[in-house]
Coordinates of C-alpha atoms in Angstrom, one line a residue:
M1 CA 50.2 8.8 57.2
A2 CA 51.2 12.4 56.9
L3 CA 53.7 13.6 54.3
P4 CA 57.1 15.2 55.3
A5 CA 57.2 18.9 55.4
F6 CA 59.4 19.3 52.4
A7 CA 57.1 17.1 50.3
A8 CA 54.1 19.0 51.4
R9 CA 55.7 22.3 50.5
A10 CA 56.8 20.9 47.1
L11 CA 53.3 19.7 46.3
G12 CA 51.6 22.8 47.4
P13 CA 48.2 23.1 48.9
P14 CA 45.9 20.3 47.9
P15 CA 42.5 21.1 46.5
L16 CA 39.6 21.4 48.8
Q17 CA 37.6 18.2 49.4
P18 CA 33.8 18.1 49.6
E19 CA 32.1 17.8 52.9
Q20 CA 31.3 14.2 54.0
G21 CA 27.7 13.5 53.5
A22 CA 27.1 16.6 51.3
P23 CA 26.0 16.2 47.7
A24 CA 28.5 16.6 44.9
R25 CA 29.2 20.1 43.8
T26 CA 29.9 21.3 40.2
T27 CA 31.3 24.4 38.8
C28 CA 28.0 25.2 37.1
P29 CA 26.4 28.5 38.3
R30 CA 23.5 28.2 40.6
R31 CA 20.8 30.9 41.1
H32 CA 20.8 30.6 44.9
S33 CA 24.6 31.3 45.5
R34 CA 24.0 35.0 45.9
V35 CA 21.2 34.3 48.4
E36 CA 23.4 32.1 50.5
A37 CA 26.1 34.7 50.7
E38 CA 23.7 37.5 51.7
L39 CA 22.0 35.4 54.4
A40 CA 25.3 34.2 55.8
A41 CA 26.7 37.7 56.0
S42 CA 23.6 39.1 57.7
R43 CA 24.0 36.8 60.8
P44 CA 26.2 38.5 63.5
G45 CA 29.4 36.7 64.4
S46 CA 29.2 34.5 61.4
V47 CA 32.2 33.2 59.6
A48 CA 31.2 34.9 56.4
A49 CA 32.1 38.3 57.9
S50 CA 35.7 37.4 57.8
V51 CA 35.6 36.3 54.2
R52 CA 38.2 38.2 52.3
A53 CA 36.8 37.9 48.7
G54 CA 33.7 36.0 47.9
P55 CA 33.0 34.3 44.6
P56 CA 31.6 36.5 41.8
R57 CA 27.9 36.7 41.4
G58 CA 26.4 33.6 39.8
V59 CA 29.5 31.4 40.4
S60 CA 29.4 28.7 43.1
L61 CA 32.3 27.4 45.0
G62 CA 33.9 24.4 43.3
F63 CA 36.2 21.7 44.4
N64 CA 39.3 23.7 43.5
S65 CA 38.2 27.0 44.8
P66 CA 40.6 29.1 47.0
P67 CA 40.1 29.1 50.8
L68 CA 37.5 31.6 52.2
Q69 CA 39.3 32.7 55.4
D70 CA 42.4 34.8 55.9
K71 CA 44.3 32.3 58.0
P72 CA 46.8 30.1 56.1
P73 CA 45.6 26.6 55.2
K74 CA 46.6 23.7 57.3
A75 CA 48.8 20.9 56.0
F76 CA 46.8 18.2 54.2
S77 CA 47.6 14.6 54.0
S78 CA 47.8 12.8 50.7
L79 CA 44.9 10.5 51.6
A80 CA 42.3 12.9 53.1
G81 CA 42.0 16.7 53.3
A82 CA 40.3 19.0 55.7
L83 CA 36.5 19.4 55.2
R84 CA 35.0 22.8 54.7
A85 CA 31.5 23.6 56.1
P86 CA 29.2 25.0 53.4
L87 CA 27.7 28.4 53.7
F88 CA 24.1 27.2 53.7
A89 CA 24.8 25.3 57.0
L90 CA 24.3 28.6 58.8
L91 CA 20.7 28.9 57.4
P92 CA 17.6 27.7 59.4
R93 CA 16.7 24.1 59.1
G94 CA 13.6 24.5 56.8
R95 CA 15.4 26.8 54.4
R96 CA 18.5 24.7 54.5
R97 CA 16.4 21.6 53.5
R98 CA 14.8 23.5 50.6
M99 CA 18.1 24.8 49.4
H100 CA 19.6 21.3 49.7
D101 CA 16.9 19.8 47.5
L102 CA 17.2 22.6 45.0
R103 CA 21.0 22.1 44.7
R104 CA 20.6 18.3 44.5
R105 CA 18.2 18.6 41.6
W106 CA 20.4 21.1 39.9
D107 CA 23.5 19.0 40.4
L108 CA 21.8 15.8 39.3
G109 CA 21.0 17.3 35.9
S110 CA 24.6 18.6 35.6
L111 CA 26.0 15.3 36.7
C112 CA 23.9 13.4 34.2
R113 CA 25.1 15.7 31.4
A114 CA 28.7 15.4 32.5
L115 CA 28.4 11.6 32.8
L116 CA 26.8 11.4 29.3
T117 CA 29.5 13.5 27.8
R118 CA 32.4 11.7 29.4
G119 CA 30.8 8.3 28.7
L120 CA 30.5 9.1 25.0
A121 CA 34.1 10.3 25.0
A122 CA 35.3 7.2 26.7
V123 CA 33.3 4.9 24.3
G124 CA 34.8 6.8 21.3
H125 CA 38.3 6.5 22.7
S126 CA 37.9 2.8 23.4
L127 CA 36.4 2.2 20.0
K128 CA 39.3 4.1 18.5
H129 CA 41.9 1.9 20.3
V130 CA 40.0 -1.3 19.4
L131 CA 39.8 -0.4 15.7
S132 CA 43.4 0.7 15.7
A133 CA 44.5 -2.6 17.2
I134 CA 42.4 -4.6 14.7
F135 CA 43.7 -2.6 11.7
S136 CA 47.3 -2.9 13.0
K137 CA 46.9 -6.6 13.1
I138 CA 45.4 -6.8 9.6
F139 CA 47.4 -4.1 7.8
G140 CA 50.6 -4.3 9.9
P141 CA 52.8 -5.9 7.3
L142 CA 51.6 -3.3 4.7
A143 CA 52.3 -0.4 7.1
S144 CA 55.8 -1.6 7.8
V145 CA 56.9 -0.6 4.3
G146 CA 57.0 3.0 5.3
N147 CA 56.1 5.4 8.0
M148 CA 52.4 5.3 7.0
D149 CA 51.2 3.2 10.0
E150 CA 49.6 6.1 11.9
K151 CA 48.2 7.8 8.8
S152 CA 46.7 4.6 7.4
N153 CA 45.1 3.9 10.8
K154 CA 43.6 7.3 10.9
L155 CA 42.3 7.0 7.3
L156 CA 40.8 3.6 7.9
L157 CA 39.2 4.8 11.2
A158 CA 37.7 7.8 9.3
L159 CA 36.3 5.5 6.6
V160 CA 34.8 3.2 9.2
M161 CA 33.2 6.0 11.1
L162 CA 31.8 7.5 7.9
F163 CA 30.3 4.1 7.0
L164 CA 28.7 3.7 10.5
F165 CA 27.3 7.2 10.2
A166 CA 25.8 6.4 6.7
V167 CA 24.2 3.2 8.1
I168 CA 22.6 5.1 11.0
V169 CA 21.3 7.8 8.6
L170 CA 20.0 5.2 6.2
Q171 CA 18.2 3.3 9.0
Y172 CA 16.7 6.6 10.2
V173 CA 15.5 7.6 6.7
C174 CA 14.4 4.2 5.5
P175 CA 13.3 2.1 8.5
G176 CA 12.6 -1.6 8.1
T177 CA 12.2 -3.1 4.7
E178 CA 10.4 -0.1 3.2
C179 CA 13.6 1.5 1.7
Q180 CA 14.1 0.5 -1.9
L181 CA 17.8 1.0 -1.6
L182 CA 18.1 -1.9 0.9
R183 CA 16.6 -4.3 -1.6
L184 CA 19.3 -3.6 -4.2
Q185 CA 16.8 -3.6 -7.1
A186 CA 19.4 -2.0 -9.4
F187 CA 21.2 -5.4 -9.4
S188 CA 18.1 -7.6 -9.5
S189 CA 15.2 -8.1 -11.9
P190 CA 12.9 -5.3 -12.9
V191 CA 10.1 -4.1 -10.6
P192 CA 7.8 -7.0 -9.9
D193 CA 4.1 -7.0 -10.8
P194 CA 2.1 -5.5 -8.0
Y195 CA -0.7 -8.0 -8.8
R196 CA 1.6 -11.1 -8.4
S197 CA 0.4 -14.1 -6.5
E198 CA -0.8 -12.9 -3.1
D199 CA -1.4 -16.2 -1.4
E200 CA 2.2 -17.3 -1.8
S201 CA 1.2 -20.0 -4.3
S202 CA 2.6 -20.7 -7.7
A203 CA 2.5 -17.7 -10.0
R204 CA 1.5 -20.0 -12.9
F205 CA -2.2 -20.6 -13.0
V206 CA -3.7 -23.6 -14.7
P207 CA -7.4 -23.2 -15.4
R208 CA -9.8 -26.0 -14.6
Y209 CA -13.0 -24.7 -16.0
N210 CA -13.9 -23.5 -19.5
F211 CA -15.6 -20.1 -19.6
S212 CA -16.7 -18.1 -22.5
R213 CA -15.5 -14.6 -23.4
S214 CA -18.8 -13.1 -22.1
D215 CA -18.2 -14.8 -18.8
L216 CA -14.6 -13.4 -18.5
L217 CA -15.2 -9.9 -19.8
R218 CA -17.0 -8.0 -17.1
K219 CA -17.5 -4.5 -18.2
V220 CA -20.4 -2.8 -16.5
D221 CA -21.7 0.5 -18.0
F222 CA -22.4 1.9 -14.5
D223 CA -24.0 5.4 -14.7
I224 CA -23.7 6.9 -11.3
K225 CA -25.7 10.0 -12.5
G226 CA -28.5 7.8 -13.7
D227 CA -30.6 5.2 -12.0
D228 CA -28.2 2.2 -11.7
L229 CA -27.6 0.8 -8.2
I230 CA -24.8 -1.3 -6.7
V231 CA -26.0 -3.9 -4.2
F232 CA -23.4 -5.4 -1.9
L233 CA -24.2 -8.9 -0.6
H234 CA -22.3 -9.1 2.7
I235 CA -21.5 -12.7 3.8
Q236 CA -20.3 -13.1 7.4
K237 CA -16.5 -13.2 8.1
T238 CA -15.4 -12.8 4.5
G239 CA -13.8 -9.3 4.9
G240 CA -16.9 -7.6 3.7
T241 CA -16.6 -4.9 6.4
T242 CA -13.3 -3.8 5.1
F243 CA -14.5 -3.8 1.5
G244 CA -17.6 -2.0 2.4
R245 CA -15.5 0.8 4.0
H246 CA -13.5 1.0 0.8
L247 CA -16.7 1.7 -1.1
V248 CA -17.7 4.7 1.0
R249 CA -14.4 6.1 2.1
N250 CA -11.7 5.1 -0.4
I251 CA -13.2 5.7 -3.9
Q252 CA -12.7 8.6 -6.3
L253 CA -16.1 10.2 -7.0
E254 CA -17.3 13.5 -8.3
Q255 CA -19.4 13.8 -5.2
P256 CA -17.8 11.6 -2.4
C257 CA -19.8 10.0 0.3
E258 CA -20.2 12.1 3.4
C259 CA -19.1 10.1 6.5
R260 CA -19.4 11.7 9.9
V261 CA -17.3 10.9 12.9
G262 CA -19.0 8.4 15.3
Q263 CA -21.5 7.2 12.7
K264 CA -21.2 3.9 10.8
K265 CA -23.5 5.0 7.9
C266 CA -22.4 7.4 5.2
T267 CA -24.5 9.5 2.8
C268 CA -23.7 8.4 -0.8
H269 CA -25.8 10.5 -3.1
R270 CA -25.6 10.8 -6.8
P271 CA -24.2 14.0 -8.3
G272 CA -27.0 16.6 -8.2
K273 CA -29.5 14.2 -6.7
R274 CA -30.6 13.2 -3.2
E275 CA -30.6 9.5 -4.1
T276 CA -28.1 6.8 -3.2
W277 CA -26.1 4.8 -5.7
L278 CA -24.9 2.2 -3.2
F279 CA -27.0 -0.3 -1.3
S280 CA -24.8 -1.6 1.5
R281 CA -24.3 -1.7 5.2
F282 CA -22.4 1.5 5.4
S283 CA -24.7 3.5 3.1
T284 CA -28.3 2.3 3.7
G285 CA -27.8 0.1 6.7
W286 CA -29.4 -3.3 7.1
S287 CA -32.5 -2.3 5.3
C288 CA -33.3 -5.9 4.2
G289 CA -32.2 -7.5 7.4
L290 CA -28.9 -8.4 9.0
H291 CA -26.6 -10.0 6.5
A292 CA -29.4 -10.5 3.9
D293 CA -28.8 -13.3 1.4
W294 CA -29.4 -13.5 -2.4
T295 CA -33.1 -14.6 -1.9
E296 CA -33.8 -11.7 0.5
L297 CA -32.0 -9.0 -1.5
T298 CA -33.5 -9.7 -4.9
S299 CA -37.0 -9.4 -3.5
C300 CA -36.4 -6.6 -1.0
V301 CA -34.1 -4.1 -2.7
P302 CA -36.5 -3.0 -5.4
A303 CA -39.3 -2.5 -2.9
V304 CA -37.0 -0.6 -0.5
V305 CA -35.6 1.7 -3.2
D306 CA -38.8 2.4 -5.1
G307 CA -41.4 1.5 -2.5
K308 CA -42.7 5.0 -2.1
R309 CA -43.1 5.6 -5.8
D310 CA -46.0 4.6 -8.0
A311 CA -45.3 1.4 -10.1
R312 CA -45.8 3.4 -13.3
L313 CA -43.3 6.0 -12.2
R314 CA -40.5 3.7 -11.2
P315 CA -37.4 4.0 -13.3
S316 CA -35.9 1.0 -15.1
R317 CA -32.9 0.4 -12.9
N318 CA -30.0 -1.9 -13.3
F319 CA -29.2 -3.7 -10.0
H320 CA -25.5 -4.7 -10.0
Y321 CA -24.9 -7.3 -7.3
I322 CA -21.4 -7.7 -5.9
T323 CA -19.9 -9.8 -3.1
I324 CA -16.7 -11.1 -1.4
L325 CA -15.9 -14.8 -0.9
R326 CA -13.3 -16.4 1.4
D327 CA -11.6 -19.7 1.9
P328 CA -14.2 -21.9 3.7
V329 CA -12.0 -23.3 6.4
S330 CA -10.7 -19.8 7.4
R331 CA -14.1 -18.4 7.2
Y332 CA -15.6 -21.2 9.4
L333 CA -12.9 -20.7 12.1
S334 CA -13.3 -17.0 12.0
E335 CA -17.1 -17.3 12.5
W336 CA -16.5 -19.7 15.4
R337 CA -14.2 -17.2 17.1
H338 CA -16.8 -14.5 16.6
V339 CA -19.5 -16.6 18.1
Q340 CA -17.3 -17.3 21.1
R341 CA -17.2 -13.6 21.7
G342 CA -21.0 -13.4 21.9
A343 CA -22.1 -12.9 18.3
T344 CA -25.6 -14.4 17.5
W345 CA -27.0 -12.5 14.4
K346 CA -30.4 -12.9 15.9
A347 CA -31.6 -9.9 13.9
S348 CA -31.3 -11.8 10.6
L349 CA -34.7 -12.3 9.1
H350 CA -34.0 -15.3 6.8
V351 CA -37.1 -14.3 4.8
C352 CA -37.8 -16.7 2.0
D353 CA -40.9 -16.9 -0.2
G354 CA -42.5 -14.1 1.8
R355 CA -42.1 -15.5 5.3
P356 CA -39.4 -16.3 7.9
P357 CA -38.6 -19.9 8.8
T358 CA -40.3 -21.6 11.8
S359 CA -38.5 -22.9 14.8
E360 CA -39.0 -26.4 13.5
E361 CA -37.5 -25.6 10.2
L362 CA -34.5 -23.7 11.7
P363 CA -33.8 -24.8 15.3
S364 CA -31.3 -23.1 17.5
C365 CA -28.0 -24.6 18.4
Y366 CA -27.8 -23.1 21.9
T367 CA -30.1 -22.2 24.8
G368 CA -29.8 -18.8 26.3
D369 CA -28.9 -15.4 25.1
D370 CA -25.8 -16.3 23.1
W371 CA -23.3 -19.1 22.5
S372 CA -20.3 -17.4 23.9
G373 CA -17.4 -19.6 25.0
C374 CA -18.5 -22.6 23.0
P375 CA -15.7 -25.0 22.1
L376 CA -14.9 -25.9 18.5
K377 CA -16.2 -29.4 18.9
E378 CA -19.6 -28.3 20.1
F379 CA -19.7 -25.7 17.3
M380 CA -19.1 -28.4 14.7
D381 CA -21.5 -31.0 16.3
C382 CA -24.6 -28.8 15.9
P383 CA -26.5 -30.1 12.7
Y384 CA -28.5 -26.9 12.4
N385 CA -25.5 -24.6 12.4
L386 CA -25.9 -22.0 9.7
A387 CA -22.1 -21.7 9.5
N388 CA -22.0 -24.9 7.5
N389 CA -22.0 -24.1 3.8
R390 CA -23.0 -20.6 4.5
Q391 CA -21.6 -19.1 1.3
V392 CA -23.5 -21.5 -0.9
R393 CA -26.8 -20.9 1.0
M394 CA -26.4 -17.1 0.9
L395 CA -25.6 -17.0 -2.9
S396 CA -28.3 -19.5 -4.1
D397 CA -32.0 -19.1 -4.7
L398 CA -33.6 -20.8 -1.7
T399 CA -37.0 -20.8 -3.4
L400 CA -35.8 -23.6 -5.7
V401 CA -35.5 -26.0 -2.8
G402 CA -38.4 -25.0 -0.6
C403 CA -36.5 -22.5 1.5
Y404 CA -35.6 -24.0 4.9
N405 CA -38.0 -26.9 4.7
L406 CA -35.7 -29.9 4.4
S407 CA -38.6 -32.3 3.6
V408 CA -39.3 -31.0 0.1
M409 CA -36.6 -33.0 -1.7
P410 CA -33.9 -35.4 -0.8
E411 CA -30.7 -34.0 0.7
K412 CA -28.5 -35.0 -2.2
Q413 CA -30.7 -33.4 -4.7
R414 CA -31.1 -30.3 -2.6
N415 CA -27.3 -29.9 -2.3
K416 CA -26.9 -30.2 -6.0
V417 CA -29.6 -27.6 -6.8
L418 CA -28.1 -25.2 -4.2
L419 CA -24.6 -25.5 -5.6
E420 CA -25.7 -25.0 -9.2
S421 CA -27.8 -22.0 -8.3
A422 CA -24.9 -20.4 -6.3
K423 CA -22.5 -21.0 -9.2
S424 CA -24.9 -19.5 -11.7
N425 CA -25.7 -16.4 -9.6
L426 CA -22.0 -15.9 -8.8
K427 CA -21.0 -16.1 -12.5
H428 CA -23.7 -13.6 -13.6
M429 CA -22.9 -11.1 -10.8
A430 CA -21.4 -7.8 -11.9
F431 CA -18.4 -8.4 -9.7
F432 CA -17.1 -10.7 -6.9
G433 CA -13.8 -10.7 -5.1
L434 CA -11.7 -13.0 -3.0
T435 CA -10.4 -12.1 0.5
E436 CA -7.1 -13.9 -0.3
F437 CA -6.5 -11.6 -3.4
Q438 CA -7.0 -8.0 -2.2
R439 CA -5.0 -6.3 -5.0
K440 CA -6.6 -8.4 -7.7
T441 CA -10.0 -7.7 -6.2
Q442 CA -9.3 -4.0 -6.4
Y443 CA -8.0 -4.2 -10.0
L444 CA -11.1 -6.2 -11.2
F445 CA -13.5 -3.8 -9.5
E446 CA -11.8 -0.8 -11.1
K447 CA -11.9 -2.3 -14.5
T448 CA -15.5 -3.5 -14.2
F449 CA -17.1 -0.3 -13.0
N450 CA -14.6 2.2 -14.3
M451 CA -14.1 3.6 -10.8
N452 CA -10.7 4.0 -9.1
F453 CA -9.8 3.7 -5.5
I454 CA -7.7 6.3 -3.8
S455 CA -5.3 4.0 -1.9
P456 CA -4.4 0.4 -2.7
F457 CA -6.0 -2.5 -0.7
T458 CA -3.9 -4.2 2.0
Q459 CA -3.4 -7.9 2.2
Y460 CA -3.7 -9.2 5.8
N461 CA -2.2 -12.6 6.0
T462 CA -2.5 -12.7 9.8
T463 CA -6.1 -13.0 11.1
R464 CA -8.0 -14.5 14.0
A465 CA -8.6 -17.6 12.0
S466 CA -4.9 -18.0 11.1
S467 CA -4.0 -17.9 14.8
V468 CA -6.1 -21.0 15.5
E469 CA -4.0 -24.1 15.5
I470 CA -6.0 -27.2 14.5
S471 CA -5.0 -30.7 13.6
E472 CA -5.2 -32.3 10.2
E473 CA -8.2 -34.4 11.4
I474 CA -10.2 -31.3 12.5
Q475 CA -9.4 -29.5 9.2
K476 CA -10.7 -32.5 7.2
R477 CA -13.8 -32.5 9.3
I478 CA -14.4 -28.8 8.7
E479 CA -13.9 -29.3 5.0
G480 CA -16.4 -32.1 5.2
L481 CA -19.0 -29.9 6.9
N482 CA -18.4 -27.2 4.2
F483 CA -18.0 -29.5 1.2
L484 CA -20.4 -27.3 -0.9
D485 CA -18.5 -24.2 0.0
M486 CA -15.2 -25.9 -0.9
E487 CA -16.5 -26.7 -4.3
L488 CA -18.0 -23.2 -4.8
Y489 CA -14.7 -21.6 -3.7
S490 CA -12.7 -23.7 -6.1
Y491 CA -15.1 -22.7 -8.9
A492 CA -15.0 -19.0 -7.9
K493 CA -11.2 -18.9 -7.6
D494 CA -10.8 -20.4 -11.1
L495 CA -13.2 -17.9 -12.6
F496 CA -11.7 -15.0 -10.6
L497 CA -8.1 -15.7 -11.8
Q498 CA -9.2 -16.3 -15.4
R499 CA -11.0 -13.0 -15.4
Y500 CA -7.9 -11.3 -14.0
Q501 CA -5.7 -12.8 -16.7
F502 CA -8.1 -12.0 -19.4
M503 CA -8.4 -8.4 -18.3
R504 CA -4.6 -8.0 -18.0
Q505 CA -4.1 -9.4 -21.5
K506 CA -6.8 -7.1 -22.9
E507 CA -5.1 -4.2 -21.2
H508 CA -1.8 -5.1 -22.8
Q509 CA -3.4 -5.5 -26.2
D510 CA -5.1 -2.2 -26.0
A511 CA -1.8 -0.5 -25.0
R512 CA 0.0 -2.2 -27.9
R513 CA -2.8 -1.1 -30.3
K514 CA -2.6 2.4 -29.0
R515 CA 1.2 2.6 -29.6
Q516 CA 0.7 1.3 -33.1
E517 CA -1.8 4.0 -33.9
Q518 CA 0.5 6.6 -32.5
R519 CA 3.3 5.3 -34.7
K520 CA 1.0 5.4 -37.8
F521 CA 0.0 8.9 -37.0
L522 CA 3.6 10.1 -36.6
K523 CA 4.6 8.4 -39.8
G524 CA 1.7 10.1 -41.7
R525 CA 2.7 13.5 -40.4
F526 CA 6.3 12.7 -41.4
L527 CA 5.2 11.8 -45.0
Q528 CA 3.0 14.8 -45.2
T529 CA 5.9 17.1 -44.3
H530 CA 8.1 15.4 -46.8
F531 CA 5.5 15.9 -49.6
Q532 CA 5.2 19.6 -48.9
S533 CA 9.0 20.0 -48.9
Q534 CA 9.3 18.1 -52.2
S535 CA 6.5 20.0 -53.9
Q536 CA 8.0 23.3 -52.9
S537 CA 11.4 22.3 -54.3
Q538 CA 9.8 21.1 -57.5
G539 CA 7.8 24.3 -57.8
Q540 CA 10.9 26.4 -57.5
G541 CA 12.7 24.4 -60.1
Q542 CA 9.8 24.7 -62.5
G543 CA 9.7 28.5 -62.0
Q544 CA 13.4 28.8 -62.9
G545 CA 13.0 26.6 -66.0
Q546 CA 10.0 28.7 -67.3
N547 CA 12.0 31.9 -66.9
Q548 CA 14.8 30.6 -69.0
S549 CA 13.0 28.9 -71.9
P550 CA 9.4 27.8 -71.7
G551 CA 9.5 25.6 -74.8
Q552 CA 12.6 23.8 -73.8
N553 CA 11.1 23.1 -70.3
L554 CA 7.9 21.6 -71.7
S555 CA 9.9 19.4 -74.0
Q556 CA 11.9 18.0 -71.2
N557 CA 9.0 17.6 -68.7
P558 CA 5.8 16.6 -70.4
N559 CA 3.9 16.4 -67.1
P560 CA 3.0 20.0 -66.2
N561 CA 1.8 19.1 -62.6
P562 CA 4.9 18.1 -60.4
N563 CA 2.8 17.2 -57.4
Q564 CA 0.9 14.5 -59.2
N565 CA 4.1 13.2 -60.6
L566 CA 5.6 13.1 -57.1
T567 CA 2.6 11.3 -55.6
H568 CA 2.5 8.8 -58.4
N569 CA 6.2 7.9 -58.1
L570 CA 5.9 7.7 -54.3
S571 CA 2.9 5.3 -54.4
Q572 CA 4.7 3.3 -57.1
N573 CA 7.8 2.9 -54.9
L574 CA 5.7 2.0 -51.9
T575 CA 4.0 -0.7 -53.9
Q576 CA 7.3 -2.0 -55.2
S577 CA 8.8 -2.2 -51.7
S578 CA 5.8 -4.2 -50.4
N579 CA 5.5 -6.6 -53.4
P580 CA 8.6 -7.7 -55.2
N581 CA 6.7 -9.6 -57.9
L582 CA 5.1 -6.4 -59.0
V583 CA 8.5 -4.8 -59.1
Q584 CA 9.7 -7.2 -61.8
K585 CA 6.6 -6.8 -63.9
E586 CA 6.6 -3.0 -63.7
N587 CA 10.3 -3.0 -64.5
R588 CA 9.7 -5.1 -67.7
G589 CA 6.9 -2.8 -68.7
G590 CA 8.9 0.3 -67.9
Q591 CA 11.6 -0.8 -70.4
K592 CA 9.0 -0.4 -73.2
Q593 CA 8.4 3.3 -72.4
G594 CA 10.1 6.1 -74.1
S595 CA 13.4 7.5 -73.0
G596 CA 12.0 11.0 -72.7
Q597 CA 9.6 10.2 -70.0
E598 CA 12.3 8.3 -68.1
Q599 CA 14.6 11.4 -68.2
S600 CA 11.7 13.7 -67.0
D601 CA 10.9 11.5 -64.0
G602 CA 14.5 10.7 -63.1
S603 CA 15.2 13.4 -60.6
T604 CA 11.9 12.9 -58.7
S605 CA 12.1 9.1 -58.6
N606 CA 15.7 9.3 -57.3
G607 CA 14.6 11.6 -54.5
T608 CA 11.6 9.4 -53.6
N609 CA 13.7 6.2 -53.6
D610 CA 16.2 7.8 -51.3
Y611 CA 13.4 8.9 -49.0
I612 CA 11.8 5.4 -49.1
G613 CA 15.1 3.9 -48.2
S614 CA 15.5 6.2 -45.3
V615 CA 12.0 5.4 -44.1
E616 CA 12.7 1.6 -44.3
T617 CA 15.9 2.1 -42.4
W618 CA 14.1 4.1 -39.7
R619 CA 11.4 1.4 -39.5

């Protein structure tokens, strides 16, 4: 429906509409606009020849651009306008397609930016209206008192926007729970102990075993420049790989271990020597066999380290054995998952009493190359599975029970001997840690060997074993299969936590004793300074008295040495302040002395008493 002529003249010429089917145009400059104009003008009889004034260089034709031809524009309807053909329609087909693609990509970026800008503006405008409506509902009665409605809304909106901006910045600077500001520690208790209970159990520990002071105090005089050696007994699936990496990569040394990229072993030499101070998987490799136990290491390590030397030239070394233990159920499940993935540990030697076990003494639980994919029930049903009570077997002396020959003694007696041997070896080790207490393990190692780690240990509460869901019946069966390990772990945990508490108390006592010594030193310096100032003042007074009348000065002060008199009075006052009974006796005896001596010592004693009172007040 067309508009009347008077309405069309009143509204004026409408803006040009884009061509149907053509991509949207923007007023952004395009690089190919000049090329379009030149190509269109070069064609004979083209419409561009009659163009009166083209657009400036670098400016494309927009929606509201003036008409290109001289003839007057036709009347447009209010619903649809006349369509203008673009200049690049006169180009060849191939060039036109390329120009169309170029303009589409250019216009797409411009369109995205425009949409983003307008979208943000619309969101901000909507948010403003929503907040204004909310605040008008809440603070409407208060704003009706005066003409402060609009101003209060603007102020509240500014405060809300400022709060939102602060929250965004805070989340950007302090993501997650790492920011200390989010924890509001200023309103809570002081900073917690970094060595608090790591297994989420009760922080109060009640000991079950009685250990002596020598069992709890583990202070090893490890001389890294000498001949001492640390031997790491690595039990399967106890976190020993992580702890072994800490020993070679995360420890502060005068000469750190050299670890090359792509190699598991590191070179850990003593300062100034080409000799290792650490015997572990990541320093010397599996020199005594894969996951060698206590029986293998005690007989193999001295021969490996000093095997090339003459027996008379071998140094007297101290072998400091260390290990890591883990909860038996978690360790058992972790080993089962590892065996499922194809682990066999066939390279383990199991050397005992100079020979490995026979196939009759140590049968295999599977036929084939590995035991991959075995279910948990099959893993538990094998009676020769070395995963059962592995920690007790690897920490005990197997020569006491005939190695792997089960016919030497009854099973009950054998289990008792193995458990007692494992407890004794564990207690006399230089150090052992627990996988469930990483920070405490780090603390005890640093205090035992006087060696500090660079970065703190990390407690991983989510492992492959924790992801295995088992019933209570299966858990009880696993505990029954590892009953020796369960008792050993209970013993080890009790000893570990008692050592930790003992070392912490000893650290606090040492710090308190050091502070007391510092106070005594500062007090002595203070007393010495006061003695010097008093002696100087007395000396000046004696010099003035001698200049006036020497005879009169001697009659008033029979003691010619003022320093001795000051020291005597000060010690007497200190004794009186510490023992009130002596004060009464000395006061009674002092009444029998002459009045001349009391007058001579009056000035000095008064100054000393004032000083002692000030010291007591300061204390």
